[in-house]
mmCIF file of C-alpha atoms in Angstrom:
data_model
loop_
_atom_site.group_PDB
_atom_site.id
_atom_site.type_symbol
_atom_site.label_atom_id
_atom_site.label_comp_id
_atom_site.label_asym_id
_atom_site.label_seq_id
_atom_site.Cartn_x
_atom_site.Cartn_y
_atom_site.Cartn_z
ATOM 1 C CA MET A 448 -0.098 0.254 0.186
ATOM 2 C CA SER A 449 1.522 3.435 -1.052
ATOM 3 C CA ILE A 450 1.419 6.738 1.042
ATOM 4 C CA PRO A 451 -1.604 8.706 -0.449
ATOM 5 C CA ILE A 452 -0.858 11.670 -2.755
ATOM 6 C CA THR A 453 -3.405 13.688 -0.652
ATOM 7 C CA ARG A 454 -0.495 13.696 2.070
ATOM 8 C CA TYR A 455 1.122 16.236 -0.102
ATOM 9 C CA VAL A 456 -1.470 17.911 -2.383
ATOM 10 C CA ALA A 457 -5.074 18.773 -1.759
ATOM 11 C CA ILE A 458 -6.845 20.141 -4.465
ATOM 12 C CA SER A 459 -10.057 22.249 -3.903
ATOM 13 C CA SER A 460 -12.191 22.679 -7.234
ATOM 14 C CA GLY A 461 -14.395 25.464 -7.732
ATOM 15 C CA GLN A 462 -15.343 28.600 -9.546
ATOM 16 C CA ALA A 463 -14.236 32.124 -8.703
ATOM 17 C CA ALA A 464 -16.905 34.903 -9.142
ATOM 18 C CA GLY A 465 -16.624 37.406 -11.509
ATOM 19 C CA ALA A 466 -14.463 40.566 -10.461
ATOM 20 C CA ALA A 467 -16.286 42.830 -8.126
ATOM 21 C CA VAL A 468 -14.499 45.768 -8.648
ATOM 22 C CA ARG A 469 -13.756 47.341 -12.131
ATOM 23 C CA ALA A 470 -10.160 47.350 -13.274
ATOM 24 C CA ARG A 471 -8.624 50.599 -13.928
ATOM 25 C CA ASP A 472 -8.019 51.630 -17.626
ATOM 26 C CA LEU A 473 -4.397 52.172 -18.099
ATOM 27 C CA ILE A 474 -4.625 55.431 -20.091
ATOM 28 C CA LEU A 475 -2.614 58.437 -20.084
ATOM 29 C CA ARG A 476 -2.797 61.479 -17.673
ATOM 30 C CA ILE A 477 -1.469 64.613 -18.678
ATOM 31 C CA PHE A 478 -0.875 67.503 -15.968
ATOM 32 C CA THR A 479 -0.806 70.878 -16.936
ATOM 33 C CA ALA A 480 -0.312 74.329 -16.007
ATOM 34 C CA SER A 481 -3.469 75.236 -18.211
ATOM 35 C CA PRO A 482 -5.817 77.464 -16.278
ATOM 36 C CA PHE A 483 -8.685 76.072 -17.865
ATOM 37 C CA ILE A 484 -8.615 73.100 -15.542
ATOM 38 C CA GLY A 485 -8.388 73.647 -11.621
ATOM 39 C CA PRO A 486 -7.423 71.160 -8.842
ATOM 40 C CA GLY A 487 -9.732 68.500 -7.435
ATOM 41 C CA GLU A 488 -10.769 68.043 -11.136
ATOM 42 C CA VAL A 489 -9.855 65.557 -13.691
ATOM 43 C CA LEU A 490 -11.301 65.677 -17.218
ATOM 44 C CA GLU A 491 -11.593 62.797 -18.978
ATOM 45 C CA PHE A 492 -12.170 62.715 -22.859
ATOM 46 C CA ASP A 493 -12.768 59.431 -25.156
ATOM 47 C CA ARG A 494 -11.852 59.067 -28.564
ATOM 48 C CA GLY A 495 -15.229 60.181 -29.847
ATOM 49 C CA ALA A 496 -15.096 63.309 -27.899
ATOM 50 C CA PHE A 497 -11.453 64.144 -28.948
ATOM 51 C CA ASP A 498 -12.880 63.597 -32.691
ATOM 52 C CA ALA A 499 -15.950 65.787 -31.852
ATOM 53 C CA GLY A 500 -13.414 68.768 -30.824
ATOM 54 C CA ALA A 501 -14.394 68.479 -27.136
ATOM 55 C CA ILE A 502 -10.460 68.916 -25.788
ATOM 56 C CA GLY A 503 -9.860 71.917 -28.349
ATOM 57 C CA ALA A 504 -13.140 73.383 -27.129
ATOM 58 C CA ARG A 505 -11.720 73.221 -23.592
ATOM 59 C CA PHE A 506 -7.917 74.104 -24.175
ATOM 60 C CA GLY A 507 -8.096 75.750 -27.217
ATOM 61 C CA ALA A 508 -7.802 74.383 -30.865
ATOM 62 C CA SER A 509 -3.947 75.129 -30.959
ATOM 63 C CA ALA A 510 -3.144 74.266 -27.330
ATOM 64 C CA VAL A 511 -0.407 71.873 -26.470
ATOM 65 C CA GLU A 512 -2.816 69.603 -24.618
ATOM 66 C CA GLN A 513 -5.013 69.555 -27.923
ATOM 67 C CA ARG A 514 -1.837 68.699 -29.853
ATOM 68 C CA MET A 515 -0.137 66.232 -27.252
ATOM 69 C CA ALA A 516 -3.756 64.062 -27.329
ATOM 70 C CA ALA A 517 -3.632 64.082 -31.166
ATOM 71 C CA GLN A 518 -0.307 62.286 -31.102
ATOM 72 C CA TYR A 519 -1.595 60.027 -28.536
ATOM 73 C CA PHE A 520 -4.817 58.928 -30.160
ATOM 74 C CA GLY A 521 -3.022 58.431 -33.424
ATOM 75 C CA TYR A 522 -1.164 55.477 -32.222
ATOM 76 C CA VAL A 523 -2.263 52.037 -33.681
ATOM 77 C CA SER A 524 -0.761 49.263 -32.295
ATOM 78 C CA PRO A 525 0.183 45.787 -34.237
ATOM 79 C CA ARG A 526 -3.244 44.121 -32.840
ATOM 80 C CA ASN A 527 -4.895 47.095 -34.155
ATOM 81 C CA THR A 528 -6.240 48.190 -30.851
ATOM 82 C CA VAL A 529 -5.888 51.973 -30.194
ATOM 83 C CA PRO A 530 -6.019 54.394 -26.950
ATOM 84 C CA THR A 531 -9.690 55.040 -26.087
ATOM 85 C CA ARG A 532 -9.365 57.539 -23.361
ATOM 86 C CA ILE A 533 -7.391 60.285 -21.958
ATOM 87 C CA SER A 534 -7.328 62.316 -18.704
ATOM 88 C CA PHE A 535 -5.980 65.735 -17.937
ATOM 89 C CA ALA A 536 -5.234 67.144 -14.382
ATOM 90 C CA SER A 537 -4.120 70.418 -13.203
ATOM 91 C CA TYR A 538 -0.507 71.179 -12.197
ATOM 92 C CA ARG A 539 -1.105 74.500 -10.203
ATOM 93 C CA ALA A 540 2.797 76.252 -9.668
ATOM 94 C CA ALA A 541 1.156 79.386 -8.650
ATOM 95 C CA GLN A 542 -1.848 80.517 -6.728
ATOM 96 C CA GLN A 543 -4.922 81.324 -9.055
ATOM 97 C CA GLY A 544 -8.442 82.612 -7.898
ATOM 98 C CA ALA A 545 -11.704 81.482 -8.808
ATOM 99 C CA THR A 546 -12.418 82.028 -12.341
ATOM 100 C CA VAL A 547 -15.553 81.880 -14.778
ATOM 101 C CA TYR A 548 -14.324 81.461 -18.332
ATOM 102 C CA GLY A 549 -17.065 82.765 -20.649
ATOM 103 C CA ASN A 550 -18.041 81.173 -24.135
ATOM 104 C CA THR A 551 -16.015 82.124 -27.396
ATOM 105 C CA ASP A 552 -19.319 82.968 -29.549
ATOM 106 C CA TYR A 553 -18.950 85.895 -31.552
ATOM 107 C CA ARG A 554 -20.766 89.067 -29.919
ATOM 108 C CA ALA A 555 -20.914 92.219 -31.562
ATOM 109 C CA LEU A 556 -20.394 95.487 -29.648
ATOM 110 C CA SER A 557 -23.352 96.950 -31.095
ATOM 111 C CA THR A 558 -25.404 94.244 -29.662
ATOM 112 C CA ILE A 559 -23.795 95.222 -26.227
ATOM 113 C CA GLN A 560 -24.393 98.416 -26.592
ATOM 114 C CA GLY A 561 -28.227 97.887 -27.145
ATOM 115 C CA ALA A 562 -28.970 95.543 -24.402
ATOM 116 C CA ASN A 563 -29.575 98.395 -21.828
ATOM 117 C CA ALA A 564 -28.843 98.215 -18.251
ATOM 118 C CA GLY A 565 -28.402 94.652 -17.084
ATOM 119 C CA ALA A 566 -27.467 92.701 -13.831
ATOM 120 C CA MET A 567 -26.143 89.298 -13.191
ATOM 121 C CA ALA A 568 -25.761 86.912 -9.895
ATOM 122 C CA VAL A 569 -22.259 86.229 -8.635
ATOM 123 C CA THR A 570 -21.812 83.267 -6.056
ATOM 124 C CA VAL A 571 -18.502 83.183 -4.587
ATOM 125 C CA ALA A 572 -17.731 79.916 -2.630
ATOM 126 C CA GLY A 573 -21.055 79.188 -1.727
ATOM 127 C CA ALA A 574 -22.451 82.275 0.101
ATOM 128 C CA ALA A 575 -25.244 84.296 -0.876
ATOM 129 C CA PRO A 576 -25.424 85.495 -4.302
ATOM 130 C CA VAL A 577 -24.633 88.995 -4.764
ATOM 131 C CA THR A 578 -26.589 90.972 -7.324
ATOM 132 C CA VAL A 579 -24.079 93.012 -9.674
ATOM 133 C CA GLY A 580 -25.541 95.736 -11.711
ATOM 134 C CA PRO A 581 -27.474 97.097 -13.482
ATOM 135 C CA VAL A 582 -24.429 98.069 -15.764
ATOM 136 C CA ASP A 583 -24.986 100.682 -18.468
ATOM 137 C CA LEU A 584 -22.985 99.358 -21.459
ATOM 138 C CA SER A 585 -24.787 101.846 -24.052
ATOM 139 C CA LYS A 586 -21.620 104.024 -24.289
ATOM 140 C CA VAL A 587 -19.073 101.276 -24.129
ATOM 141 C CA LEU A 588 -16.540 101.416 -27.158
ATOM 142 C CA SER A 589 -14.913 97.990 -27.101
ATOM 143 C CA LEU A 590 -15.366 94.734 -25.623
ATOM 144 C CA ALA A 591 -12.233 95.308 -23.313
ATOM 145 C CA ALA A 592 -14.340 98.472 -22.125
ATOM 146 C CA THR A 593 -17.626 96.168 -21.616
ATOM 147 C CA ALA A 594 -15.373 94.133 -19.305
ATOM 148 C CA ASP A 595 -13.897 97.397 -17.126
ATOM 149 C CA ALA A 596 -17.223 98.579 -16.658
ATOM 150 C CA VAL A 597 -18.481 94.965 -15.611
ATOM 151 C CA GLU A 598 -15.453 94.958 -13.308
ATOM 152 C CA ALA A 599 -16.250 98.166 -11.409
ATOM 153 C CA ALA A 600 -19.645 97.054 -11.122
ATOM 154 C CA MET A 601 -18.702 93.916 -9.296
ATOM 155 C CA VAL A 602 -16.324 95.920 -6.972
ATOM 156 C CA THR A 603 -19.064 98.434 -6.240
ATOM 157 C CA ALA A 604 -21.586 95.452 -5.328
ATOM 158 C CA GLY A 605 -18.700 94.354 -2.944
ATOM 159 C CA ILE A 606 -16.562 91.713 -4.324
ATOM 160 C CA VAL A 607 -13.565 93.012 -3.517
ATOM 161 C CA GLY A 608 -10.329 92.024 -5.966
ATOM 162 C CA ALA A 609 -12.827 90.989 -8.705
ATOM 163 C CA THR A 610 -11.408 91.440 -12.365
ATOM 164 C CA VAL A 611 -13.077 90.859 -15.577
ATOM 165 C CA ASP A 612 -11.192 90.621 -18.722
ATOM 166 C CA TYR A 613 -12.050 89.917 -22.338
ATOM 167 C CA VAL A 614 -9.294 87.896 -23.636
ATOM 168 C CA GLY A 615 -9.001 84.953 -26.421
ATOM 169 C CA GLY A 616 -12.629 85.677 -27.453
ATOM 170 C CA ARG A 617 -14.165 85.319 -24.189
ATOM 171 C CA PHE A 618 -15.250 87.219 -21.021
ATOM 172 C CA VAL A 619 -13.080 85.666 -18.089
ATOM 173 C CA VAL A 620 -14.353 86.675 -14.313
ATOM 174 C CA GLN A 621 -11.755 86.066 -11.786
ATOM 175 C CA VAL A 622 -12.262 86.621 -8.054
ATOM 176 C CA PRO A 623 -9.503 85.912 -5.446
ATOM 177 C CA ASP A 624 -11.084 83.177 -3.590
ATOM 178 C CA PHE A 625 -10.036 79.258 -3.274
ATOM 179 C CA GLY A 626 -13.669 78.331 -3.485
ATOM 180 C CA ASP A 627 -15.874 78.181 -6.061
ATOM 181 C CA LEU A 628 -17.352 80.958 -8.607
ATOM 182 C CA ALA A 629 -20.866 80.762 -10.245
ATOM 183 C CA ILE A 630 -22.428 83.129 -12.587
ATOM 184 C CA THR A 631 -26.362 83.155 -13.387
ATOM 185 C CA SER A 632 -28.857 85.227 -14.566
ATOM 186 C CA THR A 633 -31.058 87.706 -12.190
ATOM 187 C CA VAL A 634 -33.787 88.197 -14.989
ATOM 188 C CA SER A 635 -34.912 86.821 -18.516
ATOM 189 C CA GLY A 636 -34.288 88.706 -21.616
ATOM 190 C CA LYS A 637 -32.410 91.679 -22.866
ATOM 191 C CA ASN A 638 -31.580 92.646 -19.299
ATOM 192 C CA ASP A 639 -29.503 89.407 -18.383
ATOM 193 C CA LEU A 640 -26.093 90.422 -18.319
ATOM 194 C CA ALA A 641 -24.871 87.152 -17.631
ATOM 195 C CA THR A 642 -26.367 85.837 -20.737
ATOM 196 C CA LEU A 643 -25.372 88.830 -22.840
ATOM 197 C CA LEU A 644 -21.537 88.111 -21.957
ATOM 198 C CA GLY A 645 -22.070 84.374 -22.318
ATOM 199 C CA LEU A 646 -20.775 83.452 -18.763
ATOM 200 C CA THR A 647 -23.338 81.125 -18.002
ATOM 201 C CA GLU A 648 -22.997 77.375 -17.666
ATOM 202 C CA ALA A 649 -26.009 76.601 -20.058
ATOM 203 C CA GLN A 650 -23.900 78.803 -22.954
ATOM 204 C CA GLY A 651 -20.870 76.997 -22.257
ATOM 205 C CA ALA A 652 -18.876 78.966 -19.932
ATOM 206 C CA PHE A 653 -17.327 76.646 -17.051
ATOM 207 C CA SER A 654 -15.544 77.561 -13.601
ATOM 208 C CA VAL A 655 -12.370 76.616 -12.524
ATOM 209 C CA ARG A 656 -11.790 76.514 -8.686
ATOM 210 C CA GLY A 657 -9.227 78.666 -7.097
ATOM 211 C CA SER A 658 -6.202 77.205 -5.329
ATOM 212 C CA ALA A 659 -3.007 78.112 -3.506
ATOM 213 C CA ALA A 660 0.243 76.943 -5.308
ATOM 214 C CA MET A 661 1.090 73.143 -5.156
ATOM 215 C CA THR A 662 4.121 71.141 -5.853
ATOM 216 C CA PRO A 663 4.272 68.431 -8.481
ATOM 217 C CA VAL A 664 4.005 65.689 -6.313
ATOM 218 C CA GLU A 665 0.927 67.207 -4.441
ATOM 219 C CA CYS A 666 -0.395 67.913 -7.526
ATOM 220 C CA VAL A 667 -0.178 64.116 -8.458
ATOM 221 C CA GLN A 668 -1.056 62.603 -5.162
ATOM 222 C CA SER A 669 -4.034 64.758 -5.307
ATOM 223 C CA SER A 670 -5.246 63.794 -8.678
ATOM 224 C CA ALA A 671 -4.499 59.665 -7.761
ATOM 225 C CA ASN A 672 -6.609 60.363 -4.606
ATOM 226 C CA LEU A 673 -9.332 61.721 -6.518
ATOM 227 C CA THR A 674 -9.381 58.669 -9.404
ATOM 228 C CA ASP A 675 -6.349 56.487 -10.092
ATOM 229 C CA ASN A 676 -8.125 55.467 -13.234
ATOM 230 C CA PHE A 677 -4.485 55.964 -15.250
ATOM 231 C CA GLY A 678 -1.723 53.835 -16.142
ATOM 232 C CA SER A 679 0.782 56.474 -17.150
ATOM 233 C CA PHE A 680 1.335 60.218 -16.842
ATOM 234 C CA VAL A 681 3.352 63.301 -18.016
ATOM 235 C CA PHE A 682 3.666 66.750 -17.242
ATOM 236 C CA ALA A 683 2.941 68.912 -20.140
ATOM 237 C CA GLY A 684 6.263 71.072 -20.372
ATOM 238 C CA GLY A 685 8.183 69.180 -18.077
ATOM 239 C CA LEU A 686 9.884 69.762 -14.953
ATOM 240 C CA SER A 687 13.099 70.760 -13.343
ATOM 241 C CA GLU A 688 15.451 68.046 -12.584
ATOM 242 C CA LEU A 689 14.837 68.342 -9.042
ATOM 243 C CA LEU A 690 10.933 68.227 -9.346
ATOM 244 C CA THR A 691 10.974 65.476 -11.671
ATOM 245 C CA ALA A 692 13.073 63.775 -9.576
ATOM 246 C CA GLN A 693 10.689 64.026 -6.547
ATOM 247 C CA VAL A 694 7.788 63.094 -8.730
ATOM 248 C CA ALA A 695 9.784 59.852 -9.602
ATOM 249 C CA ALA A 696 10.545 59.234 -5.990
ATOM 250 C CA TRP A 697 6.757 59.244 -5.379
ATOM 251 C CA ASN A 698 5.801 57.059 -8.066
ATOM 252 C CA LYS A 699 8.316 54.612 -7.132
ATOM 253 C CA ALA A 700 6.289 54.325 -3.763
ATOM 254 C CA GLN A 701 3.379 53.419 -5.496
ATOM 255 C CA ASN A 702 4.625 49.636 -6.031
ATOM 256 C CA VAL A 703 4.413 49.373 -9.874
ATOM 257 C CA LYS A 704 1.311 51.040 -10.416
ATOM 258 C CA TYR A 705 1.770 53.855 -12.592
ATOM 259 C CA GLN A 706 4.833 54.510 -15.274
ATOM 260 C CA TYR A 707 6.064 58.176 -15.081
ATOM 261 C CA HIS A 708 7.409 59.458 -18.899
ATOM 262 C CA VAL A 709 9.640 62.180 -18.945
ATOM 263 C CA GLY A 710 10.911 63.916 -22.363
ATOM 264 C CA VAL A 711 14.321 65.172 -22.418
ATOM 265 C CA THR A 712 16.527 66.883 -24.798
ATOM 266 C CA LYS A 713 20.132 65.459 -25.738
ATOM 267 C CA ALA A 714 21.644 68.316 -23.580
ATOM 268 C CA GLN A 715 19.213 67.413 -20.345
ATOM 269 C CA ALA A 716 19.645 63.497 -20.845
ATOM 270 C CA GLU A 717 22.753 62.360 -19.008
ATOM 271 C CA THR A 718 22.183 64.572 -15.999
ATOM 272 C CA MET A 719 18.240 63.693 -15.529
ATOM 273 C CA ALA A 720 19.212 59.931 -16.318
ATOM 274 C CA ALA A 721 21.593 60.164 -13.533
ATOM 275 C CA ALA A 722 18.962 61.918 -11.253
ATOM 276 C CA LEU A 723 16.395 59.127 -11.762
ATOM 277 C CA SER A 724 18.706 56.148 -12.040
ATOM 278 C CA SER A 725 17.393 54.845 -8.788
ATOM 279 C CA TYR A 726 13.994 55.513 -9.518
ATOM 280 C CA GLY A 727 11.755 52.426 -10.777
ATOM 281 C CA GLY A 728 8.924 53.146 -13.076
ATOM 282 C CA CYS A 729 10.266 56.127 -14.429
ATOM 283 C CA GLY A 730 11.004 56.475 -18.416
ATOM 284 C CA VAL A 731 13.325 58.751 -19.777
ATOM 285 C CA THR A 732 12.824 59.481 -23.643
ATOM 286 C CA LEU A 733 14.886 61.790 -25.883
ATOM 287 C CA SER A 734 12.602 64.381 -27.172
ATOM 288 C CA PRO A 735 13.307 67.808 -29.669
ATOM 289 C CA ASN A 736 11.277 69.937 -27.176
ATOM 290 C CA ASP A 737 9.485 71.721 -29.875
ATOM 291 C CA GLY A 738 6.224 71.638 -29.058
ATOM 292 C CA THR A 739 5.405 69.375 -32.549
ATOM 293 C CA GLN A 740 6.126 66.149 -31.484
ATOM 294 C CA TRP A 741 6.433 64.268 -28.108
ATOM 295 C CA PRO A 742 8.199 60.471 -28.298
ATOM 296 C CA GLU A 743 7.539 60.078 -24.820
ATOM 297 C CA LEU A 744 4.042 59.777 -25.418
ATOM 298 C CA LEU A 745 4.250 56.679 -27.533
ATOM 299 C CA PRO A 746 4.884 54.435 -24.378
ATOM 300 C CA CYS A 747 1.884 56.016 -22.977
ATOM 301 C CA ALA A 748 0.086 55.341 -26.095
ATOM 302 C CA ILE A 749 1.232 51.410 -26.198
ATOM 303 C CA LEU A 750 0.046 50.779 -22.943
ATOM 304 C CA ALA A 751 -3.162 52.600 -23.257
ATOM 305 C CA SER A 752 -4.016 50.383 -26.383
ATOM 306 C CA THR A 753 -3.178 47.233 -24.584
ATOM 307 C CA ASP A 754 -6.517 45.140 -23.829
ATOM 308 C CA TYR A 755 -5.653 42.741 -21.105
ATOM 309 C CA SER A 756 -8.966 41.182 -21.200
ATOM 310 C CA GLN A 757 -7.691 39.375 -24.665
ATOM 311 C CA ARG A 758 -5.514 36.320 -24.648
ATOM 312 C CA ALA A 759 -1.776 36.928 -25.357
ATOM 313 C CA ALA A 760 -2.350 40.732 -25.176
ATOM 314 C CA THR A 761 0.788 41.869 -23.913
ATOM 315 C CA GLN A 762 2.568 44.221 -26.140
ATOM 316 C CA ASN A 763 6.649 44.532 -26.685
ATOM 317 C CA PHE A 764 7.660 48.599 -26.361
ATOM 318 C CA MET A 765 10.235 48.421 -28.910
ATOM 319 C CA PHE A 766 9.842 48.402 -32.395
ATOM 320 C CA ARG A 767 6.727 50.613 -31.886
ATOM 321 C CA GLN A 768 6.104 53.234 -34.470
ATOM 322 C CA GLY A 769 4.237 56.594 -33.813
ATOM 323 C CA PRO A 770 2.742 59.241 -35.936
ATOM 324 C CA GLY A 771 4.479 62.175 -36.603
ATOM 325 C CA LEU A 772 7.543 61.191 -34.873
ATOM 326 C CA THR A 773 11.181 61.889 -36.276
ATOM 327 C CA ALA A 774 14.194 60.159 -35.429
ATOM 328 C CA GLN A 775 16.465 61.695 -32.872
ATOM 329 C CA VAL A 776 19.330 58.837 -33.101
ATOM 330 C CA ARG A 777 21.038 57.781 -36.210
ATOM 331 C CA ASP A 778 23.817 56.101 -35.319
ATOM 332 C CA SER A 779 25.296 53.148 -33.315
ATOM 333 C CA VAL A 780 27.810 55.166 -31.380
ATOM 334 C CA GLU A 781 25.300 57.544 -29.919
ATOM 335 C CA ALA A 782 22.463 54.676 -29.613
ATOM 336 C CA ASP A 783 25.232 52.608 -27.311
ATOM 337 C CA LYS A 784 25.579 55.734 -25.314
ATOM 338 C CA TRP A 785 21.849 56.173 -24.515
ATOM 339 C CA ASP A 786 21.420 52.570 -24.180
ATOM 340 C CA ALA A 787 23.939 52.352 -21.465
ATOM 341 C CA LEU A 788 21.934 55.044 -19.803
ATOM 342 C CA ARG A 789 18.584 53.403 -20.064
ATOM 343 C CA VAL A 790 17.346 56.565 -22.082
ATOM 344 C CA ASN A 791 15.161 55.645 -24.666
ATOM 345 C CA TYR A 792 14.994 57.320 -28.214
ATOM 346 C CA TYR A 793 13.101 57.328 -31.696
ATOM 347 C CA GLY A 794 15.910 55.692 -33.829
ATOM 348 C CA ASP A 795 16.683 55.496 -37.375
ATOM 349 C CA THR A 796 17.989 52.274 -38.682
ATOM 350 C CA SER A 797 17.852 50.509 -42.265
ATOM 351 C CA SER A 798 17.071 47.125 -43.523
ATOM 352 C CA ALA A 799 17.453 46.028 -47.192
ATOM 353 C CA GLY A 800 17.979 49.426 -48.168
ATOM 354 C CA GLN A 801 15.143 50.594 -46.454
ATOM 355 C CA ARG A 802 15.046 53.232 -43.472
ATOM 356 C CA ILE A 803 12.837 52.545 -40.779
ATOM 357 C CA MET A 804 12.481 54.454 -37.517
ATOM 358 C CA PHE A 805 10.885 53.253 -34.485
ATOM 359 C CA TYR A 806 10.971 53.317 -30.395
ATOM 360 C CA GLN A 807 14.028 51.939 -28.445
ATOM 361 C CA ARG A 808 14.473 50.102 -26.204
ATOM 362 C CA GLY A 809 11.649 50.452 -23.855
ATOM 363 C CA THR A 810 13.555 50.467 -20.678
ATOM 364 C CA LEU A 811 12.636 52.055 -17.190
ATOM 365 C CA GLN A 812 15.282 53.565 -14.775
ATOM 366 C CA GLY A 813 15.510 52.128 -11.217
ATOM 367 C CA THR A 814 17.712 49.698 -8.950
ATOM 368 C CA PRO A 815 18.546 46.263 -9.876
ATOM 369 C CA SER A 816 15.488 44.985 -8.470
ATOM 370 C CA ASP A 817 13.232 47.302 -10.227
ATOM 371 C CA PRO A 818 11.852 46.025 -13.506
ATOM 372 C CA SER A 819 13.648 47.856 -16.340
ATOM 373 C CA ASP A 820 11.488 46.581 -19.275
ATOM 374 C CA MET A 821 8.443 48.804 -19.803
ATOM 375 C CA SER A 822 6.040 45.746 -20.946
ATOM 376 C CA THR A 823 7.351 43.772 -17.959
ATOM 377 C CA TYR A 824 6.483 46.757 -15.359
ATOM 378 C CA ALA A 825 3.125 47.163 -17.325
ATOM 379 C CA ASN A 826 2.584 43.340 -17.265
ATOM 380 C CA GLU A 827 2.966 43.047 -13.393
#
């Protein structure tokens, strides 16, 4: 008689229930200093919203946020998958008061002059609404003068420090407060000042909460606490070496949760790689820093286009091609230099007389115990 195998192995068979908690979307989050997004706010846009112009409508049709999103959404993986969403969060390096940005609809000066005296209601930080006006605009000589007249009326109404400007084709109202700002109508029809200036939410105006200055780490921490529905992140415009290292240190402490990608010029690359060498999860990529292309977004797009619900879904980050990217490295000597520093780049090679450009090599900074391959890091 032999010893029963159950002495060593016991099998309990069953079927686990479906996931009770929704998985994160491993999309890109861009931290931006744009005044059009406030702290405590994360804006998510799907591909359909981008195609419909929603990002351009919020940040500006030629804004860096729109152009970065266009490159990101332009990626198509070898499996014919694409990034489906993108998100934006605020990096507020300086304090900003609560602001309402009016719509950008065309408005003729003659229409404003002929509107008679008007009024509007202004609510600051949830306090009781303050009636501003009536404001006589019959004699204003420009839209800028219109803004000055409304600003004077706000100060007269007791909203100290209020400013009103006409900039970028819209009226912008700001108060020195770190709360919310809302502008609503007091009456309907011709004497409604809020509607006349395009400052109501129903017309497409939007408000941005005021806040004190925040460090980049505070911005990322706050954003992740609000929603961790992202897999990679970048700072539009980049950060100093010191601030980049602080963010990389925070990211490493998140236990392989996010990839932090940094675009650097060749002049910055060596010192930046040295400063980040001990921080796992941080990818450094050569970038021309010319405002037209962002190679550091390519690994973000690759990650976002990986559908882990499918079999054999993992992707290699090397050899991938991105729309509108040009080579930063064109010879083996330079390639060897950057490979040794684990600095990534869009490289130019050739085969059978054909020039081929693709992303190389998909490596991350970090210690020997950190995953150094972007694909391995993503899969973990």
